[in-house]
């Protein structure tokens, strides 16, 4: 049983090492492929592109904005009958791209979004949420779901649209605020309150991720623009309330 991770960037390396530390089965080996020379996590074997595509279970861990092109280029070389999952932080477009490029009767297609990464899982993965969207009517979906439950993750099943709506107003707004506060130049201070320290953590965690993730979250989530406008309206409402208060003087 070969588990493949296509793309070993910040998230892909983390995901490959997570899969190596939590074996899918007693005969499972984890292999990884990356265009560039990333440091390979312990327990993960570096292989060629063709080799990773011959995996029984294949996770794509590439940037949202490259996923469609990667699929177009490699789909004909993916092992027939494989279980194929994406791990993108948005779900509507990646699901569509998988459906358009891979026959859902020939492959077991699953859209997934682990709602954590190297920073948020540094103390372990127990209890952390992962979203699954079933694309193919294939009984092997349960194998994957059961595996995630077995290793302690909180599996949440929903449609890609539902995920994207929720994520725009949770992860999307967090990254937007993190990047905006970083622009403000927030820095540590000896008089930092707990609240300020929490904000600093948000800035650090969101800015640790590649800038491409930020742009992709905002561009490829169909609800992100609406979220940003709502945020702008909320800020203006608070500013107007303050202006009214000042008018009382
Ligand atoms: O833990 C981290 O390093 C993360 O940045 C994880 C994080 C996030 O917190 O927004 C980033 C991308 C994934 O889609 C899920 C979660």
XYZ file of N, CA and C and ligand atoms in Angstrom, residues 10 89 113-121 171 175 205 209 213, ligand 1:
64
model
N 5.416 23.855 2.586
C 5.207 23.955 4.040
C 4.131 22.974 4.508
N -7.348 24.706 0.830
C -8.073 25.445 1.871
C -9.415 25.996 1.391
N -10.125 19.136 3.596
C -9.418 20.315 4.113
C -9.072 20.105 5.581
N -7.829 19.682 5.846
C -7.392 19.634 7.241
C -7.374 21.085 7.747
N -8.120 21.383 8.822
C -8.244 22.763 9.294
C -7.080 23.105 10.238
N -5.896 22.598 9.922
C -4.723 22.838 10.760
C -3.476 22.682 9.897
N -2.360 23.089 10.444
C -1.098 23.003 9.725
C 0.042 22.900 10.725
N 1.280 23.128 10.250
C 2.442 22.943 11.130
C 2.399 23.773 12.414
N 1.846 24.984 12.361
C 1.797 25.801 13.582
C 0.712 25.307 14.528
N -0.491 25.164 14.005
C -1.616 24.814 14.886
C -1.558 23.370 15.379
N -0.765 22.515 14.722
C -0.703 21.113 15.168
C 0.607 20.814 15.888
N -11.579 31.050 8.697
C -10.173 31.106 8.279
C -9.892 32.338 7.395
N -7.089 35.282 8.262
C -5.910 35.622 7.452
C -5.962 37.076 6.996
N 1.037 33.592 13.019
C 0.591 32.344 12.395
C 0.140 32.548 10.946
N 2.510 31.529 6.906
C 2.085 30.812 5.700
C 2.534 31.579 4.471
N -0.882 31.562 -0.239
C -2.060 31.018 0.443
C -3.053 32.148 0.718
O -1.077 25.782 11.479
C -0.700 26.438 10.537
O 0.496 26.571 10.281
C -1.669 27.076 9.636
O -1.428 28.143 9.142
C -2.876 26.319 9.379
C -3.993 26.925 8.571
C -4.565 28.182 9.286
O -4.522 28.220 10.512
O -5.111 29.041 8.614
C -3.523 27.251 7.206
C -3.899 26.533 6.125
C -4.813 25.382 6.192
O -5.836 25.550 5.254
C -5.423 25.207 7.501
C -5.062 25.919 8.555
